[in-house]
PDB file of N, CA and C in Angstrom:
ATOM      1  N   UNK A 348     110.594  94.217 108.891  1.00 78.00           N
ATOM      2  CA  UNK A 348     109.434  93.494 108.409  1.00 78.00           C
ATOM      3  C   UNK A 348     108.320  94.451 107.968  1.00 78.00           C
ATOM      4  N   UNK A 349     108.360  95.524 108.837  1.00 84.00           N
ATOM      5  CA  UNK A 349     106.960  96.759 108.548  1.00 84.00           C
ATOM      6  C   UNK A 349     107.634  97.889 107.972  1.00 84.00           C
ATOM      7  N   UNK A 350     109.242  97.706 107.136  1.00 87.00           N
ATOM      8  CA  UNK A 350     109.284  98.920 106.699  1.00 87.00           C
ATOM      9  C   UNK A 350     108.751  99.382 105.407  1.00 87.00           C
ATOM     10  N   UNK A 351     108.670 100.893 105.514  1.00 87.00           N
ATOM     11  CA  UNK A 351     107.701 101.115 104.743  1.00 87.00           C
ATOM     12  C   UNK A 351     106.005 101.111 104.900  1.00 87.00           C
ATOM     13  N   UNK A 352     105.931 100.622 105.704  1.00 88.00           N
ATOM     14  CA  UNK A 352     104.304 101.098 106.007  1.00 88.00           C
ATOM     15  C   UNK A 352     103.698 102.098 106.386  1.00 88.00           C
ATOM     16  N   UNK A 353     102.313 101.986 106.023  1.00 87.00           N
ATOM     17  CA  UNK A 353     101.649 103.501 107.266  1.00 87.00           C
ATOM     18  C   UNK A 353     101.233 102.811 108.291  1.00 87.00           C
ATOM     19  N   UNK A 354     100.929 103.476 109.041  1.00 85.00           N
ATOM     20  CA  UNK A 354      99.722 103.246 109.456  1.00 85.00           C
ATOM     21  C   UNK A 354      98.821 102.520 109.722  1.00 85.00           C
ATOM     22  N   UNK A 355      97.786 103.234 108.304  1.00 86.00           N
ATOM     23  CA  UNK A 355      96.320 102.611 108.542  1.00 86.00           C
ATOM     24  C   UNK A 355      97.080 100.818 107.871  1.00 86.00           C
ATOM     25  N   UNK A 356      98.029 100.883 106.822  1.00 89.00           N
ATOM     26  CA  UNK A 356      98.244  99.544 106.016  1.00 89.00           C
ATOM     27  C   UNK A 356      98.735  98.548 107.463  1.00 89.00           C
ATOM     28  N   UNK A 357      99.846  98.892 108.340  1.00 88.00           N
ATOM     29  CA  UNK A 357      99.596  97.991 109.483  1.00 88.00           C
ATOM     30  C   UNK A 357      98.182  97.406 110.289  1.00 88.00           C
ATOM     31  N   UNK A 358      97.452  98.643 110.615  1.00 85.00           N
ATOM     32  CA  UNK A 358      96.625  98.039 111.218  1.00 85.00           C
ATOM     33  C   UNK A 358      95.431  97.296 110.391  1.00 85.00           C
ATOM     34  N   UNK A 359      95.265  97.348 108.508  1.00 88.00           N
ATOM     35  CA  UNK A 359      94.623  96.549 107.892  1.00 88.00           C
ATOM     36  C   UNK A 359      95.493  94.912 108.102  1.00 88.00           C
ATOM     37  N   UNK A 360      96.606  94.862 108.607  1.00 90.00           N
ATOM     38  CA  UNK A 360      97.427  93.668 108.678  1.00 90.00           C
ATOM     39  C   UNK A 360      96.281  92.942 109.871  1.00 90.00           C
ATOM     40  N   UNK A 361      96.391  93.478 110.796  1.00 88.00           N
ATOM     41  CA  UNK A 361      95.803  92.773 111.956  1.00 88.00           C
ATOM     42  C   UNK A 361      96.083  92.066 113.082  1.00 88.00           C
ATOM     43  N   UNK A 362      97.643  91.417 112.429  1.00 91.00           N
ATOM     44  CA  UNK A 362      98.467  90.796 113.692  1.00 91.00           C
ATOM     45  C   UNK A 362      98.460  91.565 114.800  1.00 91.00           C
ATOM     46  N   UNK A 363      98.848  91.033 116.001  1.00 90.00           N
ATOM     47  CA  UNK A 363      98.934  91.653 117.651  1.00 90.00           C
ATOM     48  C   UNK A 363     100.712  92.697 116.935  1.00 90.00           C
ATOM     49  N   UNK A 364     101.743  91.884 116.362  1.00 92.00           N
ATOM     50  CA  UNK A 364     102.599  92.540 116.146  1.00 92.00           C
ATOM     51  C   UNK A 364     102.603  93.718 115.161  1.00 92.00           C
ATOM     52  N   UNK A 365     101.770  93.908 114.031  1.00 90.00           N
ATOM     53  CA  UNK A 365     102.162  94.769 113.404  1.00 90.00           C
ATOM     54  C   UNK A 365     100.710  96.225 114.081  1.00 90.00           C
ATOM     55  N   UNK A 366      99.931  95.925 114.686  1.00 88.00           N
ATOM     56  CA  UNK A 366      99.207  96.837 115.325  1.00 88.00           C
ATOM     57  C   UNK A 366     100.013  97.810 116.588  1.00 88.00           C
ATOM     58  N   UNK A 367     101.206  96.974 117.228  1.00 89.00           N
ATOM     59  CA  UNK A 367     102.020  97.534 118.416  1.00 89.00           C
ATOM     60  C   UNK A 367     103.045  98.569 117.238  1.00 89.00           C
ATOM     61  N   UNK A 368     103.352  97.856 116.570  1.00 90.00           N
ATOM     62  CA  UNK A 368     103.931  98.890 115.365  1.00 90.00           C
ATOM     63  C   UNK A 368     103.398 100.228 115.100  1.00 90.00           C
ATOM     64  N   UNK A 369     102.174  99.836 114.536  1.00 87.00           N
ATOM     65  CA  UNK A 369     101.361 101.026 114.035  1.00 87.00           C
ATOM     66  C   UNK A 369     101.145 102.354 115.630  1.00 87.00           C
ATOM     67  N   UNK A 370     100.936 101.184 116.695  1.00 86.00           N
ATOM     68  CA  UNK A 370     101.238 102.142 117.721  1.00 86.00           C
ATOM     69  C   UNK A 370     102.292 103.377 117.920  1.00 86.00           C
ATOM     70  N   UNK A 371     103.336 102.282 118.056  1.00 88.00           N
ATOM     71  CA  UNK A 371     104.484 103.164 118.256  1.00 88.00           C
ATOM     72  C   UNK A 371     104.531 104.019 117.048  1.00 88.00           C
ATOM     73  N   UNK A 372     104.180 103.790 115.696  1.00 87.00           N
ATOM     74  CA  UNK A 372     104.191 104.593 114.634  1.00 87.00           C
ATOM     75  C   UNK A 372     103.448 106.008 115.179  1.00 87.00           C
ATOM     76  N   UNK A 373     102.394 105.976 115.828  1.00 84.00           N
ATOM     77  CA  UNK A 373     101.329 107.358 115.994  1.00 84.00           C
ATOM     78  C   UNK A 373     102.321 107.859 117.320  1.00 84.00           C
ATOM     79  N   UNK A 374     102.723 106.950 118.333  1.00 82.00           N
ATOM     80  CA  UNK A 374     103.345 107.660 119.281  1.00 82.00           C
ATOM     81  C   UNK A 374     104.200 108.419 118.564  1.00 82.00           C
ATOM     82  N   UNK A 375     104.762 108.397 117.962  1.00 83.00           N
ATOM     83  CA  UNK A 375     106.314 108.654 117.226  1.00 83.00           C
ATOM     84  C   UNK A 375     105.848 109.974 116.522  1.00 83.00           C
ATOM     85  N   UNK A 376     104.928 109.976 115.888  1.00 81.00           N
ATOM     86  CA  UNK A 376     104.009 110.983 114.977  1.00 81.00           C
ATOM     87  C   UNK A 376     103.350 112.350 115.975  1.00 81.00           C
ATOM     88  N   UNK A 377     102.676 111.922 117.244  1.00 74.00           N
ATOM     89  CA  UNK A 377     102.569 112.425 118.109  1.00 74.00           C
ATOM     90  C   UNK A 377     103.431 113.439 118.940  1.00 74.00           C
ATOM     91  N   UNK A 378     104.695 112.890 118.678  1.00 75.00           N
ATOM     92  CA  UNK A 378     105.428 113.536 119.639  1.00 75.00           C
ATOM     93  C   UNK A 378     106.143 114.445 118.623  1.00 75.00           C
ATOM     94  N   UNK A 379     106.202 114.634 117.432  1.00 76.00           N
ATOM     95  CA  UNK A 379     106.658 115.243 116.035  1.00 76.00           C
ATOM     96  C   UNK A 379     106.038 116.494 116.787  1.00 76.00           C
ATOM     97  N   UNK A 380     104.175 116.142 116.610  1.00 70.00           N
ATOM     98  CA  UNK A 380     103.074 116.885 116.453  1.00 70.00           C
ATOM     99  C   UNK A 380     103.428 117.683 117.768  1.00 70.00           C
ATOM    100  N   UNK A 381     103.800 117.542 118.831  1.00 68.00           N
ATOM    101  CA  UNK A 381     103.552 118.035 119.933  1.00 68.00           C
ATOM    102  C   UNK A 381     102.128 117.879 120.821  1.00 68.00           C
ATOM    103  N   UNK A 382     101.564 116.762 120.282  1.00 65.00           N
ATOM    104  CA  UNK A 382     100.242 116.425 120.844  1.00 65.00           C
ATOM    105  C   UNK A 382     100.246 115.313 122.042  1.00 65.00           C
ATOM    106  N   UNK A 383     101.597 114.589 122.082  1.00 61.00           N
ATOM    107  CA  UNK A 383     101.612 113.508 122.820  1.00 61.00           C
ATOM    108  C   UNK A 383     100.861 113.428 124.551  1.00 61.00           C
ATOM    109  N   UNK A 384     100.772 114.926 124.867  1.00 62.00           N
ATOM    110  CA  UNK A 384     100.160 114.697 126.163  1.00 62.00           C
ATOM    111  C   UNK A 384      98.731 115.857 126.122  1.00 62.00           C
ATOM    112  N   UNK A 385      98.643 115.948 124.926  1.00 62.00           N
ATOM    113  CA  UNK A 385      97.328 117.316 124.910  1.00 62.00           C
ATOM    114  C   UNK A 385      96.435 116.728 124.708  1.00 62.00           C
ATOM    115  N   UNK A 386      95.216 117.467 124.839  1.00 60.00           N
ATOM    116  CA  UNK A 386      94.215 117.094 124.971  1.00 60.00           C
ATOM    117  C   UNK A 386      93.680 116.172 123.402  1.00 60.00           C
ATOM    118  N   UNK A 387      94.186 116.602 122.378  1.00 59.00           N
ATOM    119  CA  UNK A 387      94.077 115.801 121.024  1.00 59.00           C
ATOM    120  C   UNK A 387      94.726 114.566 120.421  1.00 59.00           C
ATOM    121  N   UNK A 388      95.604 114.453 121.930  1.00 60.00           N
ATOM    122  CA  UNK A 388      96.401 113.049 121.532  1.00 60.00           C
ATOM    123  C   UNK A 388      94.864 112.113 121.817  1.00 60.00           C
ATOM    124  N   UNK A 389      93.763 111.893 122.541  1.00 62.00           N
ATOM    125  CA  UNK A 389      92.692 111.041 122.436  1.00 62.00           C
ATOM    126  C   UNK A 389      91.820 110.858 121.490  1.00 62.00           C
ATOM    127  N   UNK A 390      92.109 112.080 120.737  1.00 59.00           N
ATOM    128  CA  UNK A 390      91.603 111.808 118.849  1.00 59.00           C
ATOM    129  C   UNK A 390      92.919 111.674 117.998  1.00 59.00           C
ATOM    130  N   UNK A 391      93.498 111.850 118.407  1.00 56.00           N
ATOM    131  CA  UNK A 391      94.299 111.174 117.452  1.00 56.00           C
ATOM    132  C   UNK A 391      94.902 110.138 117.459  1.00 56.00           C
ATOM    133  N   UNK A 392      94.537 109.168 118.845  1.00 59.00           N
ATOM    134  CA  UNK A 392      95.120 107.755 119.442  1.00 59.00           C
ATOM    135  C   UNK A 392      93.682 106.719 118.459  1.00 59.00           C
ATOM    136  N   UNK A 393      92.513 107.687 118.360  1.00 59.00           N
ATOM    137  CA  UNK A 393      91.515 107.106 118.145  1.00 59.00           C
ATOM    138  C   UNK A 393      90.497 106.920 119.301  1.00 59.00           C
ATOM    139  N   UNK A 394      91.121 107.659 120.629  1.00 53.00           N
ATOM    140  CA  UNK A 394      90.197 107.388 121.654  1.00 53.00           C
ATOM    141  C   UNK A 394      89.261 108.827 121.933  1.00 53.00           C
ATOM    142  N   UNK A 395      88.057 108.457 122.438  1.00 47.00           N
ATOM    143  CA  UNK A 395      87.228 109.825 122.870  1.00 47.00           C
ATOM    144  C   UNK A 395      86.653 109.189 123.746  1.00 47.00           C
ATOM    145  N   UNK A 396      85.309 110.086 123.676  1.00 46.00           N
ATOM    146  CA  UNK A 396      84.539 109.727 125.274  1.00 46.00           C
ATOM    147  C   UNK A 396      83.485 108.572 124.288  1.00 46.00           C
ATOM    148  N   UNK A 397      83.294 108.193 123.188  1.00 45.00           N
ATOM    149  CA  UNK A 397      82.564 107.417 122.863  1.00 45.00           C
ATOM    150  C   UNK A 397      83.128 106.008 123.505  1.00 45.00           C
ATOM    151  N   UNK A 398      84.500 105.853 123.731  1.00 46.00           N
ATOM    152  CA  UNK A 398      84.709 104.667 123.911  1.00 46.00           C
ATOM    153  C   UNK A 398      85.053 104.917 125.390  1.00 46.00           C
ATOM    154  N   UNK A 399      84.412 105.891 125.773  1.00 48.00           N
ATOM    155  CA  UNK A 399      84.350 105.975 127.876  1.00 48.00           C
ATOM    156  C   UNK A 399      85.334 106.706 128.611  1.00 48.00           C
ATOM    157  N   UNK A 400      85.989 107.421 127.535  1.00 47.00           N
ATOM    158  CA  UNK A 400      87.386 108.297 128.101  1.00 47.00           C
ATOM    159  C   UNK A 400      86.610 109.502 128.485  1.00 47.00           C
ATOM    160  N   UNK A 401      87.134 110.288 130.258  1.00 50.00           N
ATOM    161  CA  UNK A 401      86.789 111.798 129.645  1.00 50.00           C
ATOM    162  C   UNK A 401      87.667 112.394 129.310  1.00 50.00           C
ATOM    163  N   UNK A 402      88.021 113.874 129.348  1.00 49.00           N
ATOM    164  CA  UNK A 402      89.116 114.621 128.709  1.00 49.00           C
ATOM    165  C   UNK A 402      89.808 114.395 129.442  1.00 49.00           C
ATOM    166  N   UNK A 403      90.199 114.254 130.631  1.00 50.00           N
ATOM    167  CA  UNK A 403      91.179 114.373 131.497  1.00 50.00           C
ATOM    168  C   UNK A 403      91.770 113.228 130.968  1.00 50.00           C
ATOM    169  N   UNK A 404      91.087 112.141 131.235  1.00 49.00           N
ATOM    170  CA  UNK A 404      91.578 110.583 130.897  1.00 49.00           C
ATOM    171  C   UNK A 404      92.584 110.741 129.475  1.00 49.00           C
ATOM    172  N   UNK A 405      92.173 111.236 128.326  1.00 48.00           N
ATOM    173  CA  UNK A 405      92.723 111.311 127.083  1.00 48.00           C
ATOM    174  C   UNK A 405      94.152 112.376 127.109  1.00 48.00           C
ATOM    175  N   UNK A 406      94.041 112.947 128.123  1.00 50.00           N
ATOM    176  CA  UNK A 406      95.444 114.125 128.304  1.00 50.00           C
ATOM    177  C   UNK A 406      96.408 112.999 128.777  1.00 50.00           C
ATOM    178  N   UNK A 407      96.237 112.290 129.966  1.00 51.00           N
ATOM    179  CA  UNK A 407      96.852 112.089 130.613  1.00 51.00           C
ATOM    180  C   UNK A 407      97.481 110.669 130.617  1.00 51.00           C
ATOM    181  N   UNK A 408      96.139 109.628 130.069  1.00 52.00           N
ATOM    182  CA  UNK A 408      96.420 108.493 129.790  1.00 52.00           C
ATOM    183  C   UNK A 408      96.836 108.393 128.343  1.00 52.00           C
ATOM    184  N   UNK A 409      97.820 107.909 127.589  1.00 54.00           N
ATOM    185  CA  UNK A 409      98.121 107.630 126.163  1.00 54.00           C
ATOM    186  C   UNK A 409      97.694 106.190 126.237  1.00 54.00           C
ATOM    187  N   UNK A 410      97.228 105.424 124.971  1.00 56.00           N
ATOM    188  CA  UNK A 410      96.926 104.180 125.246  1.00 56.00           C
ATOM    189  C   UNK A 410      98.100 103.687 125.037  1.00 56.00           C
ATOM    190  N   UNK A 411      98.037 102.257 125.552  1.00 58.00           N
ATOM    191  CA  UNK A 411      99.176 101.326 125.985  1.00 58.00           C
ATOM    192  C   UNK A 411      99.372 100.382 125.245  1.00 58.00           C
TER     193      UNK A 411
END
């Protein structure tokens, strides 16, 4: 249904389903990158401390 997409075009979709997509899309991208548990997987999940994470939180927690 989402093949072929990026990304950002899933999450302009908006559904609950094609956003879990776009998820697993960055997990997937992430783990390419070797970022999946570093400290830049929380900018590159889209999370920082603006939205209340500290660094530790962003290493360790991936969002869900």
């Amino acid at each position: 249904m989402f093949q072929g997409k990026s990304v950002r075009e899933l999450i302009a979709i908006g559904t609950e389903e094609s956003r879990k997509e776009a998820q697993r899309l960055m997990e997937i991208e992430a783990d390419c990158m070797g970022i999946r548990n570093h400290y830049l997987w929380g900018l590159f999940s889209g999370q920082s401390k603006l939205r209340g994470l500290q660094d530790d939180e962003a290493v360790t927690k991936p969002p869900k």
